[in-house]
Amino acid sequence: LYVFSMFYRTVLSPVLNRLDSEQMHTVAREALRLAEQSQLGREIVHLTAGSRVASPLLHVSFSGLRFENPVIVAAGWDKDGRSVRGLYEMGFSGVEIGSVLEHPQPGNPK
């Protein structure tokens, strides 16, 4: 993790800081989507994001669904459902992907 931390601080962070919020959002989502494609990628996401807490005290039920914890990604972060598995590896118990549209739509104006 030390090598990754150094790479992030010296190479990745300066590049990412030059992106606007919409570009950063896209880069983060697509990086997570790529990471979730392999077991190694999922393990790296899991390790860098912290492990999921499996305490029964955090379990919640809503509308007949049972969740490991009450933290769910809100609609809009992954509108197309491209990185659901990666978000789960990060520790979120659910992802609201919103609606599925025939054609992509731009985000809100800046």
Short mmCIF file of N, CA, C and O in Angstrom, two decimals:
data_model
loop_
_atom_site.label_atom_id
_atom_site.label_comp_id
_atom_site.label_asym_id
_atom_site.label_seq_id
_atom_site.Cartn_x
_atom_site.Cartn_y
_atom_site.Cartn_z
N LEU A 1 0.81 -1.20 0.00
CA LEU A 1 0.00 0.00 0.00
C LEU A 1 0.85 1.26 0.00
O LEU A 1 0.42 2.28 -0.49
N TYR A 2 2.07 1.18 0.55
CA TYR A 2 2.96 2.34 0.58
C TYR A 2 3.31 2.78 -0.84
O TYR A 2 3.28 3.97 -1.16
N VAL A 3 3.62 1.82 -1.72
CA VAL A 3 3.97 2.14 -3.10
C VAL A 3 2.79 2.79 -3.80
O VAL A 3 2.94 3.79 -4.51
N PHE A 4 1.59 2.24 -3.60
CA PHE A 4 0.39 2.83 -4.20
C PHE A 4 0.18 4.25 -3.68
O PHE A 4 -0.15 5.16 -4.44
N SER A 5 0.38 4.45 -2.38
CA SER A 5 0.21 5.76 -1.77
C SER A 5 1.17 6.78 -2.38
O SER A 5 0.78 7.90 -2.70
N MET A 6 2.41 6.38 -2.57
CA MET A 6 3.40 7.28 -3.17
C MET A 6 3.05 7.58 -4.63
O MET A 6 3.16 8.71 -5.09
N PHE A 7 2.63 6.55 -5.37
CA PHE A 7 2.22 6.74 -6.76
C PHE A 7 1.04 7.70 -6.84
O PHE A 7 1.00 8.60 -7.68
N TYR A 8 0.09 7.52 -5.94
CA TYR A 8 -1.08 8.38 -5.93
C TYR A 8 -0.68 9.84 -5.68
O TYR A 8 -1.10 10.74 -6.39
N ARG A 9 0.14 10.07 -4.65
CA ARG A 9 0.52 11.43 -4.29
C ARG A 9 1.37 12.12 -5.35
O ARG A 9 1.20 13.31 -5.60
N THR A 10 2.29 11.39 -5.95
CA THR A 10 3.24 12.03 -6.87
C THR A 10 2.80 12.05 -8.32
O THR A 10 3.18 12.94 -9.06
N VAL A 11 2.01 11.08 -8.74
CA VAL A 11 1.63 10.98 -10.15
C VAL A 11 0.13 11.19 -10.37
O VAL A 11 -0.28 12.08 -11.11
N LEU A 12 -0.66 10.37 -9.74
CA LEU A 12 -2.09 10.36 -10.01
C LEU A 12 -2.81 11.61 -9.51
O LEU A 12 -3.58 12.23 -10.26
N SER A 13 -2.57 12.01 -8.28
CA SER A 13 -3.27 13.15 -7.71
C SER A 13 -3.05 14.44 -8.50
O SER A 13 -4.02 15.16 -8.78
N PRO A 14 -1.81 14.79 -8.88
CA PRO A 14 -1.64 16.02 -9.67
C PRO A 14 -2.40 16.01 -10.99
O PRO A 14 -2.92 17.03 -11.43
N VAL A 15 -2.49 14.85 -11.63
CA VAL A 15 -3.24 14.75 -12.89
C VAL A 15 -4.73 14.90 -12.63
O VAL A 15 -5.42 15.66 -13.31
N LEU A 16 -5.23 14.19 -11.63
CA LEU A 16 -6.67 14.22 -11.34
C LEU A 16 -7.12 15.60 -10.87
O LEU A 16 -8.25 16.00 -11.14
N ASN A 17 -6.27 16.32 -10.17
CA ASN A 17 -6.64 17.65 -9.67
C ASN A 17 -6.86 18.65 -10.78
O ASN A 17 -7.45 19.70 -10.56
N ARG A 18 -6.40 18.36 -11.98
CA ARG A 18 -6.59 19.25 -13.13
C ARG A 18 -7.95 19.02 -13.83
O ARG A 18 -8.33 19.78 -14.70
N LEU A 19 -8.64 17.97 -13.47
CA LEU A 19 -9.92 17.64 -14.11
C LEU A 19 -11.06 18.40 -13.44
O LEU A 19 -11.02 18.64 -12.24
N ASP A 20 -12.08 18.73 -14.22
CA ASP A 20 -13.27 19.31 -13.59
C ASP A 20 -14.08 18.18 -12.95
O ASP A 20 -13.79 17.01 -13.14
N SER A 21 -15.09 18.54 -12.20
CA SER A 21 -15.82 17.55 -11.40
C SER A 21 -16.49 16.48 -12.27
O SER A 21 -16.53 15.31 -11.90
N GLU A 22 -17.02 16.86 -13.42
CA GLU A 22 -17.69 15.88 -14.28
C GLU A 22 -16.68 14.88 -14.86
O GLU A 22 -16.93 13.68 -14.92
N GLN A 23 -15.51 15.38 -15.27
CA GLN A 23 -14.47 14.50 -15.78
C GLN A 23 -13.97 13.57 -14.67
O GLN A 23 -13.75 12.38 -14.90
N MET A 24 -13.78 14.11 -13.48
CA MET A 24 -13.30 13.32 -12.35
C MET A 24 -14.30 12.22 -12.01
O MET A 24 -13.92 11.08 -11.74
N HIS A 25 -15.57 12.56 -12.05
CA HIS A 25 -16.63 11.59 -11.79
C HIS A 25 -16.53 10.43 -12.79
O HIS A 25 -16.57 9.26 -12.41
N THR A 26 -16.37 10.76 -14.06
CA THR A 26 -16.27 9.75 -15.11
C THR A 26 -15.03 8.89 -14.93
O THR A 26 -15.09 7.66 -15.03
N VAL A 27 -13.89 9.52 -14.64
CA VAL A 27 -12.64 8.78 -14.44
C VAL A 27 -12.78 7.82 -13.26
O VAL A 27 -12.41 6.65 -13.35
N ALA A 28 -13.33 8.29 -12.15
CA ALA A 28 -13.48 7.45 -10.96
C ALA A 28 -14.40 6.27 -11.22
O ALA A 28 -14.10 5.13 -10.88
N ARG A 29 -15.54 6.53 -11.87
CA ARG A 29 -16.49 5.46 -12.15
C ARG A 29 -15.90 4.43 -13.10
O ARG A 29 -16.03 3.22 -12.89
N GLU A 30 -15.22 4.88 -14.15
CA GLU A 30 -14.66 3.95 -15.13
C GLU A 30 -13.47 3.18 -14.55
O GLU A 30 -13.29 2.00 -14.87
N ALA A 31 -12.68 3.81 -13.69
CA ALA A 31 -11.58 3.10 -13.04
C ALA A 31 -12.13 2.00 -12.14
O ALA A 31 -11.61 0.88 -12.12
N LEU A 32 -13.19 2.30 -11.44
CA LEU A 32 -13.82 1.30 -10.58
C LEU A 32 -14.42 0.18 -11.43
O LEU A 32 -14.32 -1.00 -11.10
N ARG A 33 -15.02 0.53 -12.56
CA ARG A 33 -15.59 -0.49 -13.47
C ARG A 33 -14.49 -1.42 -13.97
O ARG A 33 -14.66 -2.64 -14.01
N LEU A 34 -13.34 -0.86 -14.34
CA LEU A 34 -12.24 -1.70 -14.80
C LEU A 34 -11.70 -2.58 -13.68
O LEU A 34 -11.40 -3.75 -13.89
N ALA A 35 -11.60 -2.03 -12.49
CA ALA A 35 -11.08 -2.79 -11.35
C ALA A 35 -11.98 -3.97 -11.00
O ALA A 35 -11.50 -5.04 -10.61
N GLU A 36 -13.27 -3.81 -11.16
CA GLU A 36 -14.19 -4.88 -10.75
C GLU A 36 -14.20 -6.05 -11.74
O GLU A 36 -14.80 -7.07 -11.46
N GLN A 37 -13.51 -5.91 -12.87
CA GLN A 37 -13.51 -6.96 -13.89
C GLN A 37 -12.65 -8.17 -13.52
O GLN A 37 -12.78 -9.22 -14.13
N SER A 38 -11.75 -8.01 -12.55
CA SER A 38 -10.90 -9.13 -12.17
C SER A 38 -10.90 -9.32 -10.66
O SER A 38 -11.16 -8.37 -9.91
N GLN A 39 -10.58 -10.51 -10.23
CA GLN A 39 -10.51 -10.80 -8.80
C GLN A 39 -9.45 -9.92 -8.13
O GLN A 39 -9.69 -9.38 -7.06
N LEU A 40 -8.30 -9.76 -8.78
CA LEU A 40 -7.24 -8.92 -8.21
C LEU A 40 -7.70 -7.49 -8.07
O LEU A 40 -7.49 -6.85 -7.04
N GLY A 41 -8.36 -6.97 -9.09
CA GLY A 41 -8.88 -5.60 -9.03
C GLY A 41 -9.87 -5.42 -7.90
O GLY A 41 -9.82 -4.43 -7.17
N ARG A 42 -10.78 -6.39 -7.74
CA ARG A 42 -11.76 -6.31 -6.65
C ARG A 42 -11.08 -6.36 -5.29
O ARG A 42 -11.46 -5.65 -4.36
N GLU A 43 -10.05 -7.18 -5.17
CA GLU A 43 -9.32 -7.26 -3.90
C GLU A 43 -8.60 -5.96 -3.59
O GLU A 43 -8.57 -5.51 -2.44
N ILE A 44 -8.02 -5.33 -4.61
CA ILE A 44 -7.34 -4.05 -4.41
C ILE A 44 -8.35 -2.98 -3.97
O ILE A 44 -8.10 -2.22 -3.03
N VAL A 45 -9.50 -2.94 -4.63
CA VAL A 45 -10.54 -1.98 -4.24
C VAL A 45 -10.96 -2.24 -2.80
O VAL A 45 -11.07 -1.32 -1.99
N HIS A 46 -11.18 -3.49 -2.47
CA HIS A 46 -11.60 -3.86 -1.12
C HIS A 46 -10.56 -3.44 -0.09
O HIS A 46 -10.90 -2.87 0.95
N LEU A 47 -9.29 -3.69 -0.37
CA LEU A 47 -8.22 -3.34 0.57
C LEU A 47 -8.04 -1.84 0.71
O LEU A 47 -7.83 -1.34 1.82
N THR A 48 -8.08 -1.11 -0.38
CA THR A 48 -7.83 0.33 -0.31
C THR A 48 -9.03 1.09 0.25
O THR A 48 -8.86 2.17 0.81
N ALA A 49 -10.22 0.53 0.12
CA ALA A 49 -11.42 1.21 0.62
C ALA A 49 -11.73 0.82 2.07
O ALA A 49 -12.56 1.43 2.70
N GLY A 50 -11.05 -0.18 2.57
CA GLY A 50 -11.37 -0.67 3.91
C GLY A 50 -12.33 -1.83 3.80
O GLY A 50 -13.09 -1.93 2.85
N SER A 51 -12.29 -2.69 4.74
CA SER A 51 -13.13 -3.88 4.66
C SER A 51 -14.57 -3.56 5.05
O SER A 51 -14.82 -2.64 5.81
N ARG A 52 -15.48 -4.33 4.50
CA ARG A 52 -16.89 -4.17 4.87
C ARG A 52 -17.07 -4.65 6.30
O ARG A 52 -16.53 -5.67 6.71
N VAL A 53 -17.85 -3.92 7.04
CA VAL A 53 -18.16 -4.30 8.41
C VAL A 53 -19.34 -5.24 8.38
O VAL A 53 -20.39 -4.92 7.81
N ALA A 54 -19.18 -6.41 8.94
CA ALA A 54 -20.24 -7.42 8.88
C ALA A 54 -21.03 -7.53 10.19
O ALA A 54 -21.67 -8.52 10.43
N SER A 55 -21.00 -6.51 11.00
CA SER A 55 -21.70 -6.56 12.27
C SER A 55 -23.21 -6.64 12.07
O SER A 55 -23.79 -5.83 11.33
N PRO A 56 -23.85 -7.60 12.73
CA PRO A 56 -25.31 -7.69 12.65
C PRO A 56 -26.01 -6.43 13.18
O PRO A 56 -27.15 -6.16 12.82
N LEU A 57 -25.32 -5.64 13.99
CA LEU A 57 -25.91 -4.41 14.51
C LEU A 57 -26.19 -3.39 13.40
O LEU A 57 -27.03 -2.52 13.55
N LEU A 58 -25.46 -3.51 12.29
CA LEU A 58 -25.63 -2.57 11.19
C LEU A 58 -26.66 -3.02 10.15
O LEU A 58 -27.04 -2.25 9.29
N HIS A 59 -27.12 -4.26 10.24
CA HIS A 59 -28.08 -4.77 9.26
C HIS A 59 -29.38 -3.97 9.35
O HIS A 59 -29.85 -3.65 10.43
N VAL A 60 -29.92 -3.65 8.19
CA VAL A 60 -31.20 -2.94 8.12
C VAL A 60 -32.08 -3.61 7.08
O VAL A 60 -31.59 -4.23 6.15
N SER A 61 -33.37 -3.46 7.26
CA SER A 61 -34.34 -3.96 6.28
C SER A 61 -35.20 -2.81 5.83
O SER A 61 -35.58 -1.94 6.62
N PHE A 62 -35.50 -2.83 4.53
CA PHE A 62 -36.35 -1.78 3.96
C PHE A 62 -37.14 -2.38 2.82
O PHE A 62 -36.56 -2.99 1.91
N SER A 63 -38.43 -2.26 2.86
CA SER A 63 -39.33 -2.78 1.81
C SER A 63 -39.05 -4.25 1.51
O SER A 63 -39.04 -4.67 0.35
N GLY A 64 -38.78 -5.01 2.53
CA GLY A 64 -38.54 -6.44 2.35
C GLY A 64 -37.14 -6.80 1.91
O GLY A 64 -36.83 -7.97 1.71
N LEU A 65 -36.26 -5.80 1.73
CA LEU A 65 -34.87 -6.06 1.36
C LEU A 65 -33.99 -5.94 2.59
O LEU A 65 -34.18 -5.07 3.43
N ARG A 66 -33.01 -6.81 2.69
CA ARG A 66 -32.09 -6.78 3.83
C ARG A 66 -30.73 -6.29 3.34
O ARG A 66 -30.21 -6.76 2.34
N PHE A 67 -30.15 -5.33 4.05
CA PHE A 67 -28.86 -4.75 3.71
C PHE A 67 -27.86 -4.98 4.83
O PHE A 67 -28.24 -4.99 6.00
N GLU A 68 -26.58 -5.13 4.47
CA GLU A 68 -25.52 -5.35 5.46
C GLU A 68 -25.30 -4.12 6.34
O GLU A 68 -24.85 -4.24 7.47
N ASN A 69 -25.54 -2.94 5.79
CA ASN A 69 -25.36 -1.70 6.54
C ASN A 69 -26.26 -0.64 5.90
O ASN A 69 -26.80 -0.85 4.82
N PRO A 70 -26.43 0.51 6.54
CA PRO A 70 -27.36 1.51 6.02
C PRO A 70 -26.75 2.45 4.97
O PRO A 70 -27.39 3.42 4.58
N VAL A 71 -25.53 2.18 4.50
CA VAL A 71 -24.86 3.09 3.56
C VAL A 71 -25.09 2.63 2.13
O VAL A 71 -24.61 1.57 1.72
N ILE A 72 -25.82 3.43 1.37
CA ILE A 72 -26.18 3.12 -0.01
C ILE A 72 -25.76 4.29 -0.89
O ILE A 72 -25.92 5.44 -0.51
N VAL A 73 -25.24 3.99 -2.07
CA VAL A 73 -24.85 5.03 -3.02
C VAL A 73 -26.11 5.62 -3.65
O VAL A 73 -26.96 4.88 -4.15
N ALA A 74 -26.22 6.93 -3.61
CA ALA A 74 -27.41 7.61 -4.13
C ALA A 74 -27.46 7.58 -5.64
O ALA A 74 -26.45 7.41 -6.32
N ALA A 75 -28.65 7.76 -6.16
CA ALA A 75 -28.85 7.82 -7.61
C ALA A 75 -28.01 8.96 -8.18
O ALA A 75 -27.85 10.00 -7.56
N GLY A 76 -27.47 8.73 -9.34
CA GLY A 76 -26.69 9.78 -9.99
C GLY A 76 -25.21 9.49 -10.04
O GLY A 76 -24.52 9.87 -10.96
N TRP A 77 -24.68 8.80 -9.02
CA TRP A 77 -23.24 8.53 -9.05
C TRP A 77 -22.91 7.51 -10.12
O TRP A 77 -21.93 7.64 -10.83
N ASP A 78 -23.72 6.49 -10.23
CA ASP A 78 -23.51 5.46 -11.25
C ASP A 78 -24.82 5.24 -11.99
O ASP A 78 -25.44 4.19 -11.88
N LYS A 79 -25.22 6.26 -12.74
CA LYS A 79 -26.54 6.24 -13.40
C LYS A 79 -26.75 5.02 -14.30
O LYS A 79 -27.86 4.54 -14.43
N ASP A 80 -25.66 4.54 -14.90
CA ASP A 80 -25.78 3.43 -15.84
C ASP A 80 -25.52 2.07 -15.22
O ASP A 80 -25.54 1.06 -15.91
N GLY A 81 -25.24 2.03 -13.93
CA GLY A 81 -24.97 0.75 -13.27
C GLY A 81 -23.70 0.08 -13.78
O GLY A 81 -23.63 -1.13 -13.89
N ARG A 82 -22.65 0.87 -14.06
CA ARG A 82 -21.43 0.33 -14.65
C ARG A 82 -20.45 -0.21 -13.62
O ARG A 82 -19.56 -0.98 -13.95
N SER A 83 -20.57 0.21 -12.36
CA SER A 83 -19.57 -0.22 -11.37
C SER A 83 -20.21 -0.69 -10.06
O SER A 83 -19.68 -0.47 -8.99
N VAL A 84 -21.34 -1.34 -10.17
CA VAL A 84 -22.08 -1.78 -8.98
C VAL A 84 -21.26 -2.73 -8.12
O VAL A 84 -21.18 -2.58 -6.90
N ARG A 85 -20.62 -3.70 -8.74
CA ARG A 85 -19.84 -4.68 -7.97
C ARG A 85 -18.66 -4.00 -7.26
O ARG A 85 -18.35 -4.30 -6.12
N GLY A 86 -18.00 -3.06 -7.94
CA GLY A 86 -16.90 -2.33 -7.33
C GLY A 86 -17.35 -1.50 -6.14
O GLY A 86 -16.67 -1.41 -5.12
N LEU A 87 -18.53 -0.88 -6.26
CA LEU A 87 -19.06 -0.10 -5.14
C LEU A 87 -19.37 -1.01 -3.95
O LEU A 87 -19.14 -0.64 -2.80
N TYR A 88 -19.85 -2.21 -4.24
CA TYR A 88 -20.09 -3.17 -3.16
C TYR A 88 -18.76 -3.53 -2.48
O TYR A 88 -18.68 -3.59 -1.25
N GLU A 89 -17.71 -3.73 -3.27
CA GLU A 89 -16.40 -4.05 -2.70
C GLU A 89 -15.88 -2.91 -1.83
O GLU A 89 -15.11 -3.12 -0.91
N MET A 90 -16.31 -1.69 -2.12
CA MET A 90 -15.90 -0.54 -1.32
C MET A 90 -16.63 -0.50 0.02
O MET A 90 -16.24 0.25 0.91
N GLY A 91 -17.69 -1.28 0.16
CA GLY A 91 -18.38 -1.35 1.44
C GLY A 91 -19.81 -0.84 1.42
O GLY A 91 -20.51 -0.90 2.43
N PHE A 92 -20.27 -0.34 0.28
CA PHE A 92 -21.66 0.10 0.19
C PHE A 92 -22.56 -1.13 0.12
O PHE A 92 -22.25 -2.11 -0.53
N SER A 93 -23.70 -1.06 0.78
CA SER A 93 -24.59 -2.23 0.78
C SER A 93 -25.60 -2.20 -0.35
O SER A 93 -26.28 -3.18 -0.59
N GLY A 94 -25.68 -1.09 -1.06
CA GLY A 94 -26.60 -0.98 -2.18
C GLY A 94 -26.24 0.20 -3.05
O GLY A 94 -25.52 1.09 -2.65
N VAL A 95 -26.77 0.17 -4.27
CA VAL A 95 -26.53 1.24 -5.23
C VAL A 95 -27.84 1.56 -5.92
O VAL A 95 -28.49 0.68 -6.47
N GLU A 96 -28.25 2.81 -5.86
CA GLU A 96 -29.44 3.23 -6.59
C GLU A 96 -28.96 3.74 -7.94
O GLU A 96 -28.27 4.76 -8.02
N ILE A 97 -29.27 2.99 -8.99
CA ILE A 97 -28.74 3.39 -10.30
C ILE A 97 -29.68 4.29 -11.08
O ILE A 97 -29.34 4.79 -12.12
N GLY A 98 -30.85 4.54 -10.58
CA GLY A 98 -31.78 5.42 -11.28
C GLY A 98 -32.46 4.68 -12.42
O GLY A 98 -32.63 3.47 -12.39
N SER A 99 -32.79 5.42 -13.45
CA SER A 99 -33.50 4.81 -14.57
C SER A 99 -32.53 4.46 -15.69
O SER A 99 -31.43 4.98 -15.78
N VAL A 100 -32.96 3.57 -16.54
CA VAL A 100 -32.17 3.17 -17.70
C VAL A 100 -32.78 3.85 -18.91
O VAL A 100 -33.97 3.72 -19.17
N LEU A 101 -31.95 4.60 -19.63
CA LEU A 101 -32.42 5.35 -20.79
C LEU A 101 -31.84 4.79 -22.07
O LEU A 101 -30.77 4.17 -22.06
N GLU A 102 -32.51 5.03 -23.18
CA GLU A 102 -32.02 4.55 -24.47
C GLU A 102 -30.72 5.24 -24.87
O GLU A 102 -29.81 4.63 -25.41
N HIS A 103 -30.61 6.55 -24.58
CA HIS A 103 -29.42 7.32 -24.94
C HIS A 103 -28.88 8.03 -23.71
O HIS A 103 -29.65 8.47 -22.85
N PRO A 104 -27.55 8.17 -23.60
CA PRO A 104 -26.97 8.88 -22.46
C PRO A 104 -27.45 10.33 -22.41
O PRO A 104 -27.73 10.91 -23.45
N GLN A 105 -27.53 10.87 -21.21
CA GLN A 105 -27.92 12.27 -21.06
C GLN A 105 -26.86 12.99 -20.26
O GLN A 105 -26.26 12.41 -19.36
N PRO A 106 -26.62 14.26 -20.58
CA PRO A 106 -25.59 15.03 -19.85
C PRO A 106 -26.02 15.29 -18.42
O PRO A 106 -27.20 15.24 -18.08
N GLY A 107 -25.03 15.59 -17.59
CA GLY A 107 -25.31 15.92 -16.19
C GLY A 107 -25.90 17.32 -16.07
O GLY A 107 -26.15 18.01 -17.06
N ASN A 108 -26.09 17.77 -14.84
CA ASN A 108 -26.62 19.09 -14.60
C ASN A 108 -25.63 20.17 -15.04
O ASN A 108 -24.43 19.93 -15.04
N PRO A 109 -26.13 21.35 -15.39
CA PRO A 109 -25.22 22.43 -15.77
C PRO A 109 -24.31 22.80 -14.61
O PRO A 109 -24.69 22.65 -13.45
N LYS A 110 -23.13 23.32 -14.95
CA LYS A 110 -22.16 23.71 -13.91
C LYS A 110 -22.58 25.02 -13.27
O LYS A 110 -23.21 25.83 -13.84
#
